[in-house]
Amino acid sequence: MIEIELDGQKVSVTEGSMVMHAAEKAGTYIPHFCYHKKLSISANCRMCLVDVEKAPKPMPACATPVTNGMIVRTRSDKALKAQQSVMEFLLINHPLDCPICDQGGECQLQDLAVGYGGSGSRYEEEKRVVPHKDVGPLISMEEMSRCIHCTRCVRFGQEIAGVMELGMVNRGEHSEITTVLGDTVDSEVSGNMIDLCPVGALTSKPFRYSARPWELSRRKSVSPHDSAGANLIVQVKNNKVMRVLPLENNDVNECWLADRDRFSYEALNTPERLSSPMLKHGGEWKTVDWQTALEYVVRGLGEIQRDHGGKAIGALVSPHSTVEELFLAQKLVRGLGSDNVDHRLRNGEFANHEGVRWLGTSIASLSTLQRVLVVGSNLRKDHPLFALRVRAAARSGAQVSVVHDRDNDWAMNIASKSIVPAGQWMQALADIATAIGNEKNAKAPLQGNATDTAKAIAASLLSGERKAILLGNAAAHHPAASSLLSLANWIGEMTGASVGYLTEAANTVGAQLVKAQPGEGGLNAKQMLEGACKALFLLNTEPAFDSALGAAKLGAQGSMVITLSPFKANMDISDVLLPIAPWTETPGTFVNAEGRVQSFHAVVKPLGESRPAWKVLRVLANMLGLQGFEYESSQEVLADARGAADSDKPMVQGSLLSNKTAKAAWLGDTDARPVSAAIYQLDSVVRRAPSLQLTADAQVAKREGVPA
């Protein structure tokens, strides 16, 4: 540790730290623009000049290493005059358009100009003008004349996102930030550049000109999309979601958001929202009141239960639903005498397993791994925030290996790749296991061929200390998922690596905890999708998009399909549509991939006649005469669900991956590719977000009909 004196205060910091780090530790604010704690130091803006004793001129705090006994003054006349001079230079060419700037009210330059700017300008020449640029549907670069060349956006792309889509060209007053070739900005985390921009040069295109920051209420929430469980600040005006920003949580999403977490809110304000119950009568949809719709459902379920028994009733539930919704859905179905409930809509195998399949390690630990093997995932698109952490690990020297059927660009260094058809993943893992067995004098559970690629991956996993084997969405949905898990567990035991699933949805872990899947004798998702039920609940799901089989067999003559959705969904197969509140309009809980239980409140009132799904399910159960549904709040439902899950702690306790599988290791050869959703087709909300559907990733997925 090194001790310095900062504004008369003794501060101890680690060797190699900068003056800025010492100031942060001491709680002293030094004005700055280009410095950001998550990015490399560039010392571009010079706003952080401070007075260092014995230095002939002011020094940039962000780029000046501390030395023992150093004396620093941040508020001396020398420092203040230097900071004021830098501010004058920054404002020379800055347009005077604060009244119409989208950044007004949350602009770092505006804030610091109050304290460090002059009352007038000595600059009389014409200000420079930078032409605007169209870089896609998410980021607006219409007013690049405001840019102060801090290069935060450039460094974010290069260091965090892994794709240097923006850069600085030319010199002097001709310098500008651009995509150089007129390309679009297509990174799946590009929206973070908007947050990083300290001025109004990069702004949100969907939010542009829609509200002022001081008009917005700010409420905390949790992302309903992938399994990271990103923490959000949802900004609201007139009971309408206007913008979504990251809530910093270093254990989960740090200060970043994936674009689908940031921009999917647009879907909540589209005409596709279902605002009143609807019944299909004579082939036409009619709007009805809640009483009529619920009585229709209760009457239909009663007839089916009487004629075919309770086992003719089932539920397909989305793992993007809350813990409370999933718990009540499975409880209602089981209360009717059925065990037909499943959240595994895209799975190709439905073997029963012990415990809960989860990440197998903490999310934060992904940043510090030294060896990683990812099986069956396009990590960058399936789990953008996990990819940021693995990319950070790779930048620090971690070796990342891949077994997949596509050679995707992960925007990071990949040590070894085994790119083979999905039907050969078992063979690929068997080859790796055999190579490890040869080194460890152990017999692999399934003998393969120690190919050069297998040896390279095996050597990587056998070296280093902090290691993880991560099974992706396609591995979880694979027809031989249990066998892949069995082999991965053996490899993990031999190499000391943790083994876990990245898990597809916001609440895949929560769905397992509350038993939203069939027990002994219950029908699985595949069987229900094939039309084995006479009455079927569809909770937050659209089989045409969310399942491996689609919806072809549903809605057959003599069957009843009840859709509970925030949108006008499944209209071709449903008999009744019940409008339920999306994640912004209902309290609820998600359990992310690491088992972190995160509850949130509604941020706006339900639209029209829509109601929180937990209330709809409770009322249906009451009308059906089922016992045990006397809940007055979602908190009571959660308490009951936690009892069922035997967990009341922030992390899931005692729920580990099981090495025991229902099937022996299998070298199955199949041409069928496991079903995985493209980045902007993951759930019903992102599918309806207009700006996300205009992105390059969405267009590729639509054009090719495959995961982007």
XYZ file of C-alpha atoms in Angstrom:
708
model
C 0.000 0.000 0.000
C 1.093 3.563 -0.733
C 0.090 6.577 1.360
C -0.484 9.968 -0.206
C -1.875 13.261 1.034
C -4.989 14.376 -0.824
C -6.380 17.796 0.084
C -4.798 17.448 3.507
C -6.199 13.938 4.076
C -4.030 10.827 4.328
C -5.147 8.126 1.864
C -3.743 4.609 1.445
C -4.101 2.949 -1.971
C -2.542 -0.027 -3.701
C 0.646 0.449 -5.655
C -0.027 1.210 -9.310
C -3.233 3.128 -8.566
C -3.876 6.532 -10.070
C -4.649 9.745 -8.225
C -8.273 9.357 -9.390
C -8.520 6.023 -7.566
C -7.198 7.615 -4.388
C -9.761 10.410 -4.719
C -12.569 7.866 -5.135
C -11.426 6.056 -2.011
C -11.295 9.317 -0.074
C -14.707 10.402 -1.324
C -13.244 13.427 -3.132
C -14.836 14.292 -6.467
C -12.544 15.299 -9.297
C -14.368 16.525 -12.436
C -13.838 14.262 -15.433
C -15.357 13.140 -18.734
C -13.201 10.464 -20.346
C -12.476 8.467 -17.170
C -14.788 5.544 -16.386
C -14.114 2.890 -13.763
C -14.883 0.007 -16.168
C -12.800 1.312 -19.093
C -9.102 1.775 -19.748
C -7.526 5.163 -19.062
C -7.130 7.436 -22.073
C -6.595 10.890 -20.466
C -8.339 12.538 -23.428
C -10.407 15.273 -21.868
C -7.894 16.724 -19.333
C -10.791 17.865 -17.164
C -9.330 16.061 -14.155
C -6.169 18.201 -13.917
C -4.952 18.485 -10.314
C -2.100 20.227 -8.534
C 0.659 17.771 -7.624
C 3.346 19.238 -5.392
C 6.742 19.612 -7.138
C 5.134 18.999 -10.562
C 5.750 21.972 -12.883
C 2.225 21.909 -14.302
C -1.180 20.410 -13.458
C -1.398 16.650 -13.945
C -4.364 14.495 -15.075
C -5.641 12.612 -12.029
C -6.810 9.644 -14.105
C -3.352 9.000 -15.588
C -0.965 10.033 -12.796
C 0.298 7.074 -10.732
C 0.522 7.597 -6.994
C 3.917 7.649 -5.290
C 4.650 7.357 -1.609
C 4.358 10.723 0.119
C 2.791 12.437 -2.894
C 0.876 15.625 -2.023
C -2.132 16.370 -4.244
C -4.478 19.347 -4.165
C -7.685 19.125 -6.168
C -9.149 22.513 -5.188
C -6.114 24.801 -5.229
C -6.075 27.893 -7.459
C -3.670 26.132 -9.806
C -5.993 23.116 -10.178
C -9.188 25.165 -10.523
C -7.709 27.503 -13.136
C -6.519 24.492 -15.145
C -9.958 22.844 -14.958
C -11.678 26.088 -15.946
C -9.334 26.499 -18.918
C -10.112 22.958 -20.106
C -13.837 23.655 -19.785
C -13.438 26.769 -21.908
C -11.777 24.742 -24.646
C -14.471 22.051 -24.467
C -17.201 24.642 -24.896
C -15.549 26.455 -27.813
C -17.286 24.313 -30.455
C -20.137 22.885 -28.395
C -23.521 23.882 -29.857
C -25.750 26.007 -27.627
C -28.763 23.706 -27.970
C -29.370 22.619 -24.371
C -33.109 23.493 -24.546
C -33.675 20.882 -27.273
C -30.977 18.364 -26.341
C -32.205 14.959 -25.199
C -29.375 14.843 -22.675
C -30.559 18.023 -20.956
C -31.031 17.427 -17.256
C -28.630 14.497 -17.104
C -25.695 15.911 -19.063
C -22.304 15.705 -17.401
C -20.971 18.590 -19.479
C -23.947 20.745 -18.547
C -23.492 19.980 -14.862
C -19.755 20.697 -14.799
C -20.107 23.825 -16.932
C -22.109 25.358 -14.084
C -19.149 25.033 -11.722
C -16.216 25.377 -14.092
C -17.539 27.308 -17.099
C -17.261 31.024 -17.691
C -20.136 33.503 -17.897
C -19.253 34.310 -21.499
C -17.153 33.035 -24.388
C -14.132 34.658 -25.961
C -14.597 32.533 -29.070
C -16.094 34.513 -31.962
C -15.406 32.289 -34.964
C -17.953 29.905 -36.476
C -18.438 26.684 -34.557
C -17.531 23.457 -36.295
C -20.322 21.231 -37.571
C -20.103 17.431 -37.736
C -22.523 15.638 -40.097
C -25.001 13.270 -38.497
C -24.778 9.537 -39.024
C -27.358 6.751 -39.224
C -25.971 3.784 -37.304
C -29.128 1.694 -36.875
C -32.444 1.660 -35.041
C -31.167 1.910 -31.453
C -28.565 4.688 -31.233
C -29.033 8.220 -32.553
C -25.915 10.049 -33.814
C -27.870 12.992 -35.193
C -25.968 15.646 -33.217
C -22.327 14.626 -33.307
C -21.325 18.301 -33.143
C -21.871 17.879 -29.394
C -19.161 15.192 -29.136
C -16.209 16.111 -26.880
C -14.040 13.182 -28.021
C -13.855 11.431 -24.661
C -13.739 8.109 -26.625
C -15.758 6.251 -23.986
C -17.912 4.738 -26.746
C -14.837 3.652 -28.704
C -13.208 2.042 -25.677
C -16.439 0.318 -24.657
C -16.722 -1.337 -28.058
C -13.092 -2.362 -28.139
C -12.694 -3.510 -24.542
C -16.117 -4.569 -23.232
C -18.264 -5.448 -26.259
C -15.271 -6.862 -28.130
C -16.218 -5.120 -31.383
C -14.672 -1.765 -32.254
C -17.598 -0.417 -34.240
C -16.847 3.243 -33.532
C -13.500 4.984 -33.878
C -11.968 8.444 -34.182
C -10.732 9.657 -37.552
C -8.874 12.804 -38.665
C -7.067 15.277 -36.431
C -7.591 18.596 -34.710
C -10.923 20.298 -35.340
C -11.626 17.721 -38.051
C -11.609 14.842 -35.565
C -14.864 12.924 -35.307
C -16.269 9.699 -33.924
C -17.655 7.538 -36.708
C -18.137 4.017 -37.979
C -15.573 4.942 -40.665
C -17.224 3.018 -43.513
C -20.766 4.167 -42.782
C -21.684 0.839 -41.173
C -24.350 0.391 -38.532
C -23.642 -0.329 -34.861
C -24.862 -3.898 -34.438
C -23.455 -5.071 -31.108
C -25.950 -6.788 -28.831
C -24.854 -4.451 -25.990
C -24.568 -1.253 -28.017
C -27.067 0.662 -25.891
C -24.460 0.984 -23.142
C -22.706 3.562 -25.310
C -25.696 5.843 -24.704
C -25.185 5.624 -20.937
C -21.443 6.177 -21.280
C -21.721 9.295 -23.446
C -21.279 12.301 -21.106
C -22.961 14.687 -23.553
C -25.876 14.483 -26.008
C -23.910 13.055 -28.927
C -25.164 9.463 -28.541
C -28.803 9.237 -27.505
C -31.513 6.594 -27.520
C -33.356 6.603 -30.825
C -36.566 4.985 -29.459
C -36.653 7.406 -26.483
C -35.653 10.498 -28.488
C -37.864 13.573 -27.958
C -40.372 11.666 -25.820
C -39.714 13.017 -22.306
C -37.391 15.043 -20.108
C -35.457 13.315 -17.311
C -37.109 15.415 -14.593
C -40.554 14.294 -15.802
C -39.780 10.639 -15.213
C -40.359 8.539 -12.115
C -37.621 5.986 -11.446
C -38.442 2.492 -10.188
C -36.343 -0.632 -9.683
C -37.065 -3.879 -11.497
C -35.496 -7.049 -12.909
C -35.123 -8.092 -16.542
C -37.588 -10.777 -17.714
C -35.468 -12.075 -20.585
C -32.312 -14.188 -20.268
C -31.030 -15.819 -17.099
C -28.648 -13.064 -15.999
C -31.447 -11.343 -14.080
C -30.121 -7.866 -14.904
C -31.159 -5.174 -12.430
C -33.065 -2.310 -14.027
C -34.242 1.232 -13.435
C -37.551 1.641 -15.246
C -38.472 5.248 -15.952
C -42.171 6.070 -16.116
C -44.300 9.017 -17.249
C -48.113 9.148 -17.125
C -48.316 5.442 -16.244
C -46.285 4.539 -19.320
C -42.811 3.016 -19.448
C -40.603 5.483 -21.310
C -37.088 4.187 -20.805
C -35.077 1.381 -19.154
C -31.594 1.916 -17.706
C -29.186 -0.340 -15.769
C -29.186 -0.447 -11.987
C -25.610 -1.144 -10.977
C -25.082 -4.510 -9.299
C -21.537 -5.815 -9.546
C -22.638 -9.334 -8.642
C -25.121 -9.555 -11.514
C -24.950 -7.124 -14.444
C -22.310 -4.662 -13.183
C -23.393 -1.379 -14.831
C -24.295 -2.869 -18.223
C -27.458 -4.007 -20.001
C -28.054 -6.118 -23.077
C -30.016 -4.294 -25.771
C -33.005 -6.589 -25.353
C -33.147 -5.643 -21.658
C -32.909 -1.945 -22.536
C -35.252 -1.608 -25.514
C -37.841 -4.387 -25.161
C -40.129 -2.031 -23.189
C -41.373 -0.701 -26.539
C -43.531 -3.822 -26.888
C -45.521 -2.825 -23.801
C -46.899 0.241 -25.589
C -47.833 -1.337 -28.928
C -51.329 -2.011 -30.331
C -50.662 -5.737 -29.898
C -51.378 -5.460 -26.188
C -54.441 -7.389 -25.030
C -56.420 -5.059 -22.771
C -59.726 -6.961 -22.300
C -60.789 -10.631 -22.122
C -61.870 -12.108 -25.455
C -63.924 -15.165 -26.436
C -64.064 -16.894 -29.799
C -67.700 -17.212 -30.841
C -68.619 -18.637 -34.220
C -65.037 -18.280 -35.382
C -64.942 -14.579 -34.481
C -63.347 -12.902 -31.496
C -65.614 -10.915 -29.167
C -64.572 -8.673 -26.277
C -66.249 -9.689 -23.025
C -66.009 -8.835 -19.331
C -63.928 -10.812 -16.845
C -66.897 -12.545 -15.247
C -68.100 -13.902 -18.583
C -64.629 -15.064 -19.614
C -63.870 -16.785 -16.306
C -67.263 -18.476 -16.153
C -66.683 -19.772 -19.681
C -63.320 -21.239 -18.616
C -64.721 -22.773 -15.419
C -67.682 -24.286 -17.269
C -65.457 -25.730 -19.987
C -62.970 -27.188 -17.513
C -65.819 -28.701 -15.505
C -67.229 -30.455 -18.567
C -63.820 -31.806 -19.611
C -63.052 -32.950 -16.076
C -66.412 -34.716 -15.900
C -66.165 -36.369 -19.320
C -62.433 -37.132 -19.520
C -61.085 -36.763 -15.986
C -58.646 -34.252 -14.530
C -55.742 -35.838 -16.366
C -57.099 -34.422 -19.627
C -56.138 -30.928 -18.438
C -52.641 -29.519 -18.817
C -50.576 -26.312 -18.808
C -47.667 -25.104 -20.886
C -45.985 -22.340 -18.921
C -43.232 -19.975 -19.943
C -40.016 -19.887 -17.906
C -40.176 -16.115 -18.398
C -43.146 -16.066 -15.998
C -42.627 -15.152 -12.357
C -42.172 -17.639 -9.532
C -45.613 -16.706 -8.229
C -47.312 -17.302 -11.581
C -45.553 -20.616 -12.179
C -46.285 -21.828 -8.661
C -49.997 -21.059 -8.898
C -50.268 -22.507 -12.418
C -48.840 -25.877 -11.375
C -50.843 -25.827 -8.145
C -54.077 -25.157 -10.042
C -53.452 -27.955 -12.560
C -52.530 -30.405 -9.827
C -55.568 -29.303 -7.844
C -57.682 -30.404 -10.808
C -56.187 -33.908 -10.581
C -53.563 -33.549 -13.294
C -49.782 -33.634 -13.321
C -49.548 -32.224 -16.846
C -47.535 -29.018 -16.460
C -44.237 -28.164 -18.130
C -41.983 -25.181 -18.787
C -39.472 -27.078 -20.996
C -41.088 -26.018 -24.246
C -38.003 -26.231 -26.478
C -36.543 -29.426 -24.994
C -35.861 -32.518 -27.028
C -35.520 -34.752 -23.952
C -37.672 -34.845 -20.821
C -35.795 -37.144 -18.444
C -36.496 -36.694 -14.750
C -33.503 -35.471 -12.795
C -32.556 -34.777 -9.213
C -31.938 -31.261 -7.970
C -32.059 -28.033 -9.904
C -30.025 -27.411 -13.015
C -28.296 -24.048 -12.667
C -25.081 -22.204 -13.475
C -23.009 -24.215 -11.027
C -21.045 -21.123 -9.963
C -21.668 -17.450 -9.340
C -22.155 -14.985 -12.186
C -19.386 -12.744 -10.842
C -16.913 -15.649 -10.922
C -17.227 -15.852 -14.722
C -15.027 -12.748 -14.930
C -12.156 -14.458 -13.122
C -12.177 -17.888 -14.769
C -8.926 -19.199 -16.201
C -10.361 -22.063 -18.257
C -13.821 -22.267 -19.862
C -15.500 -24.907 -22.019
C -18.839 -23.850 -23.529
C -21.005 -26.562 -25.074
C -23.981 -25.851 -27.323
C -24.256 -22.079 -27.101
C -23.752 -18.985 -29.193
C -22.727 -17.306 -25.954
C -22.545 -13.785 -27.327
C -26.152 -13.776 -28.555
C -27.765 -16.230 -26.126
C -26.345 -14.600 -22.983
C -24.829 -11.194 -23.803
C -24.047 -10.237 -20.201
C -22.388 -13.587 -19.459
C -20.371 -13.112 -22.642
C -19.093 -9.761 -21.324
C -17.739 -11.523 -18.244
C -16.166 -14.407 -20.162
C -14.671 -11.860 -22.584
C -13.170 -10.002 -19.623
C -11.672 -13.275 -18.425
C -10.273 -13.949 -21.899
C -8.691 -10.482 -21.949
C -6.959 -11.425 -18.704
C -5.548 -14.602 -20.234
C -8.309 -17.173 -19.789
C -8.479 -19.970 -22.357
C -11.974 -20.371 -23.822
C -12.899 -23.574 -25.691
C -16.072 -24.283 -27.646
C -18.103 -27.302 -28.739
C -20.888 -26.149 -31.032
C -22.377 -26.689 -34.474
C -21.745 -23.134 -35.685
C -18.517 -21.185 -35.775
C -20.017 -17.998 -34.367
C -18.029 -14.822 -33.823
C -17.850 -14.375 -30.049
C -15.684 -11.228 -30.287
C -13.017 -12.791 -28.079
C -10.025 -15.066 -28.447
C -11.037 -18.740 -28.633
C -8.297 -21.180 -27.706
C -9.868 -24.318 -29.247
C -12.991 -25.087 -31.244
C -14.795 -28.309 -32.010
C -17.368 -27.299 -34.621
C -19.423 -30.407 -35.398
C -23.133 -31.119 -36.044
C -25.271 -31.299 -32.911
C -25.689 -35.034 -33.408
C -21.936 -35.422 -32.865
C -21.634 -33.426 -29.623
C -21.619 -36.627 -27.605
C -18.737 -37.861 -29.729
C -16.907 -34.561 -29.260
C -17.265 -34.720 -25.467
C -16.325 -38.408 -25.490
C -13.158 -37.493 -27.397
C -12.305 -34.831 -24.792
C -13.068 -37.259 -21.966
C -10.846 -39.907 -23.567
C -7.977 -37.403 -23.922
C -8.378 -36.453 -20.251
C -8.581 -40.109 -19.241
C -5.334 -40.822 -21.059
C -3.614 -38.062 -19.086
C -5.169 -39.060 -15.751
C -4.948 -42.837 -16.200
C -8.719 -43.081 -15.890
C -11.282 -44.732 -18.126
C -13.772 -42.358 -19.696
C -17.445 -43.382 -19.334
C -17.700 -43.325 -23.119
C -14.666 -44.094 -25.220
C -13.870 -41.724 -28.038
C -10.904 -40.749 -30.156
C -8.288 -38.419 -28.676
C -8.147 -36.109 -31.689
C -5.841 -33.085 -31.810
C -8.749 -30.768 -30.996
C -9.847 -32.982 -28.102
C -6.279 -33.058 -26.761
C -6.038 -29.261 -26.943
C -9.311 -28.797 -25.030
C -8.308 -31.482 -22.527
C -4.900 -29.871 -21.963
C -6.594 -26.524 -21.388
C -9.008 -27.933 -18.798
C -6.251 -29.866 -17.036
C -4.239 -26.674 -16.541
C -5.134 -23.533 -14.641
C -7.140 -23.247 -11.447
C -10.536 -21.559 -11.813
C -12.469 -23.537 -14.429
C -16.030 -24.010 -15.618
C -17.884 -26.176 -18.120
C -20.989 -24.307 -19.281
C -23.819 -26.064 -21.119
C -25.788 -23.696 -23.313
C -29.386 -23.509 -24.482
C -28.860 -25.937 -27.346
C -27.223 -28.452 -24.986
C -30.173 -28.188 -22.596
C -32.610 -28.716 -25.475
C -30.588 -31.539 -27.051
C -32.238 -34.981 -27.494
C -29.291 -36.387 -25.523
C -29.200 -33.622 -22.883
C -28.829 -36.022 -19.940
C -25.956 -37.833 -21.573
C -24.189 -34.586 -22.404
C -24.586 -33.580 -18.765
C -23.245 -36.943 -17.573
C -20.112 -36.645 -19.695
C -19.636 -32.985 -18.746
C -19.850 -33.918 -15.079
C -17.212 -36.620 -15.507
C -14.921 -34.144 -17.278
C -15.577 -31.642 -14.497
C -14.660 -34.178 -11.813
C -11.437 -35.113 -13.588
C -10.355 -31.502 -14.168
C -11.736 -29.739 -11.097
C -14.098 -27.607 -13.177
C -17.563 -26.568 -12.079
C -20.356 -27.772 -14.363
C -23.547 -25.884 -14.989
C -26.227 -24.735 -17.364
C -26.322 -21.174 -18.622
C -30.138 -21.629 -18.472
C -32.265 -20.066 -21.148
C -34.869 -17.851 -19.528
C -35.267 -15.339 -16.712
C -36.864 -17.955 -14.468
C -35.733 -21.373 -15.691
C -34.259 -22.083 -12.251
C -37.377 -20.769 -10.511
C -39.612 -22.993 -12.650
C -37.679 -26.039 -11.471
C -37.824 -24.917 -7.846
C -41.630 -24.669 -7.847
C -42.037 -27.962 -9.764
C -43.504 -26.443 -12.912
C -42.837 -29.713 -14.702
C -44.585 -33.089 -14.672
C -44.084 -35.629 -11.961
C -44.497 -39.375 -12.386
C -47.240 -40.099 -14.901
C -47.620 -36.497 -16.044
C -47.447 -35.446 -19.687
C -44.434 -33.445 -20.781
C -44.440 -30.440 -23.127
C -43.915 -32.561 -26.242
C -46.856 -34.810 -25.453
C -49.119 -31.886 -24.677
C -48.054 -30.106 -27.852
C -48.973 -33.239 -29.785
C -52.566 -32.790 -28.630
C -52.766 -35.241 -25.716
C -54.842 -32.837 -23.579
C -58.490 -31.854 -23.944
C -57.951 -28.558 -22.101
C -54.705 -26.650 -22.137
C -53.554 -23.470 -20.368
C -50.938 -21.433 -22.208
C -49.291 -19.091 -19.693
C -47.176 -16.358 -21.268
C -46.260 -18.650 -24.122
C -46.811 -18.925 -27.860
C -46.166 -22.506 -29.012
C -45.615 -21.373 -32.597
C -42.483 -19.509 -31.469
C -41.583 -20.927 -28.064
C -41.718 -24.679 -28.639
C -39.853 -27.317 -30.546
C -43.008 -28.649 -32.239
C -45.002 -25.485 -32.879
C -48.755 -25.233 -32.439
C -49.993 -27.449 -35.280
C -51.686 -30.039 -33.044
C -53.307 -27.562 -30.655
C -56.828 -26.211 -30.933
C -58.190 -29.434 -32.432
C -61.884 -30.162 -32.500
C -63.270 -30.897 -29.036
C -60.333 -29.368 -27.154
C -60.143 -26.124 -25.227
C -57.144 -23.765 -25.256
C -56.956 -20.956 -22.701
C -54.295 -18.304 -23.323
C -53.094 -16.023 -20.539
C -50.959 -13.358 -22.168
C -50.300 -9.610 -22.193
C -50.636 -9.731 -25.985
C -53.106 -10.823 -28.642
C -51.390 -14.160 -28.953
C -52.383 -17.668 -30.101
C -55.583 -16.326 -31.666
C -55.635 -19.103 -34.268
C -55.620 -21.910 -31.688
C -57.250 -20.397 -28.579
C -60.850 -20.340 -27.407
C -60.400 -17.628 -24.806
C -57.800 -14.896 -24.222
C -57.253 -13.627 -20.693
C -55.209 -10.369 -20.518
C -52.505 -10.625 -17.880
C -50.009 -7.991 -16.808
C -46.427 -8.111 -18.137
C -43.439 -7.794 -15.816
C -43.762 -3.999 -15.524
C -47.364 -4.199 -14.312
C -47.173 -6.961 -11.717
C -45.103 -7.743 -8.649
C -43.124 -10.930 -8.922
C -39.891 -12.840 -8.475
C -37.286 -14.265 -10.824
C -34.515 -16.714 -9.918
C -31.519 -16.212 -12.184
C -28.979 -18.754 -13.414
C -26.873 -18.624 -10.242
C -29.964 -19.150 -8.071
C -30.285 -15.536 -6.925
C -33.855 -14.791 -5.851
C -34.827 -11.275 -6.999
C -38.265 -9.823 -6.298
C -39.653 -6.661 -7.861
C -42.736 -4.453 -7.731
C -45.047 -3.291 -10.488
C -43.813 -0.002 -11.937
C -47.050 1.011 -13.703
C -50.728 0.110 -13.382
C -52.072 -2.741 -15.554
C -53.253 -1.631 -18.982
C -57.015 -1.542 -19.472
C -58.695 -4.607 -17.972
C -55.538 -6.710 -17.748
C -54.731 -8.183 -14.339
C -51.655 -9.771 -12.722
C -51.572 -13.460 -13.672
C -51.294 -14.587 -10.052
C -54.637 -12.910 -9.338
C -56.261 -14.466 -12.403
C -55.050 -17.944 -11.420
C -56.154 -17.458 -7.825
C -59.659 -16.356 -8.848
C -59.956 -19.262 -11.308
C -58.964 -21.697 -8.561
C -61.521 -20.159 -6.217
C -64.265 -20.417 -8.851
C -63.287 -24.041 -9.459
C -63.682 -24.728 -5.737
C -60.025 -25.647 -5.138
C -58.602 -25.407 -1.635
C -55.421 -23.581 -0.622
C -55.770 -20.504 -2.846
C -56.668 -17.932 -0.196
C -53.865 -15.509 -1.099
C -54.232 -11.787 -0.450
C -50.933 -10.680 -1.989
C -48.133 -11.883 -4.226
C -45.889 -11.950 -1.156
C -48.101 -14.649 0.346
C -47.830 -16.654 -2.864
C -44.032 -16.290 -2.802
C -43.874 -17.405 0.815
C -45.835 -20.537 -0.066
C -43.668 -21.123 -3.147
C -40.483 -20.718 -1.116
C -41.771 -23.338 1.275
C -42.273 -25.673 -1.669
C -38.802 -24.891 -2.915
C -37.310 -25.325 0.578
C -35.285 -22.145 0.149
C -35.618 -18.773 1.810
C -32.122 -17.490 1.126
C -30.734 -15.336 -1.688
C -28.960 -18.309 -3.243
C -30.555 -21.691 -3.891
C -29.231 -23.978 -1.197
C -28.448 -27.651 -1.755
C -29.741 -27.629 -5.319
C -26.836 -29.010 -7.304
C -26.499 -30.542 -10.704
C -27.076 -34.245 -10.603
C -24.679 -36.701 -12.216
C -27.417 -39.299 -12.245
C -29.219 -39.403 -15.540
C -32.207 -41.344 -16.751
C -30.283 -42.548 -19.800
C -26.891 -44.141 -20.300
C -24.308 -42.229 -22.304
C -25.413 -42.275 -25.907
C -23.585 -41.545 -29.119
C -26.865 -40.821 -30.878
C -26.499 -39.665 -34.438
C -29.231 -37.283 -35.492
C -29.644 -34.573 -38.079
C -32.094 -32.712 -35.872
C -30.663 -29.452 -34.546
C -31.721 -28.535 -30.996
C -34.228 -25.690 -31.012
C -32.865 -22.401 -29.689
C -34.357 -18.950 -29.993
C -32.621 -16.141 -31.837
C -31.549 -13.194 -29.704
C -34.664 -11.138 -30.483
C -37.105 -14.047 -30.682
C -36.557 -15.278 -27.128
C -39.929 -14.326 -25.630
C -43.208 -12.613 -26.447
C -41.974 -9.192 -25.314
C -38.784 -8.921 -27.400
C -40.615 -10.341 -30.418
C -42.896 -7.295 -30.347
C -40.310 -4.570 -29.709
C -40.235 -2.571 -32.983
C -36.693 -1.210 -32.736
C -35.179 -4.571 -31.786
C -36.879 -6.186 -34.772
C -35.127 -3.683 -37.060
C -31.639 -4.645 -35.874
C -29.187 -6.591 -37.999
C -29.439 -9.632 -35.704
C -33.219 -9.733 -36.038
C -33.070 -9.352 -39.803
C -30.564 -12.197 -40.131
C -32.767 -14.473 -38.019
C -35.861 -13.661 -40.080
C -34.042 -14.090 -43.369
C -32.387 -17.401 -42.524
C -34.979 -18.737 -40.107
C -32.226 -19.818 -37.719
C -30.770 -18.464 -34.477
C -28.774 -15.293 -35.045
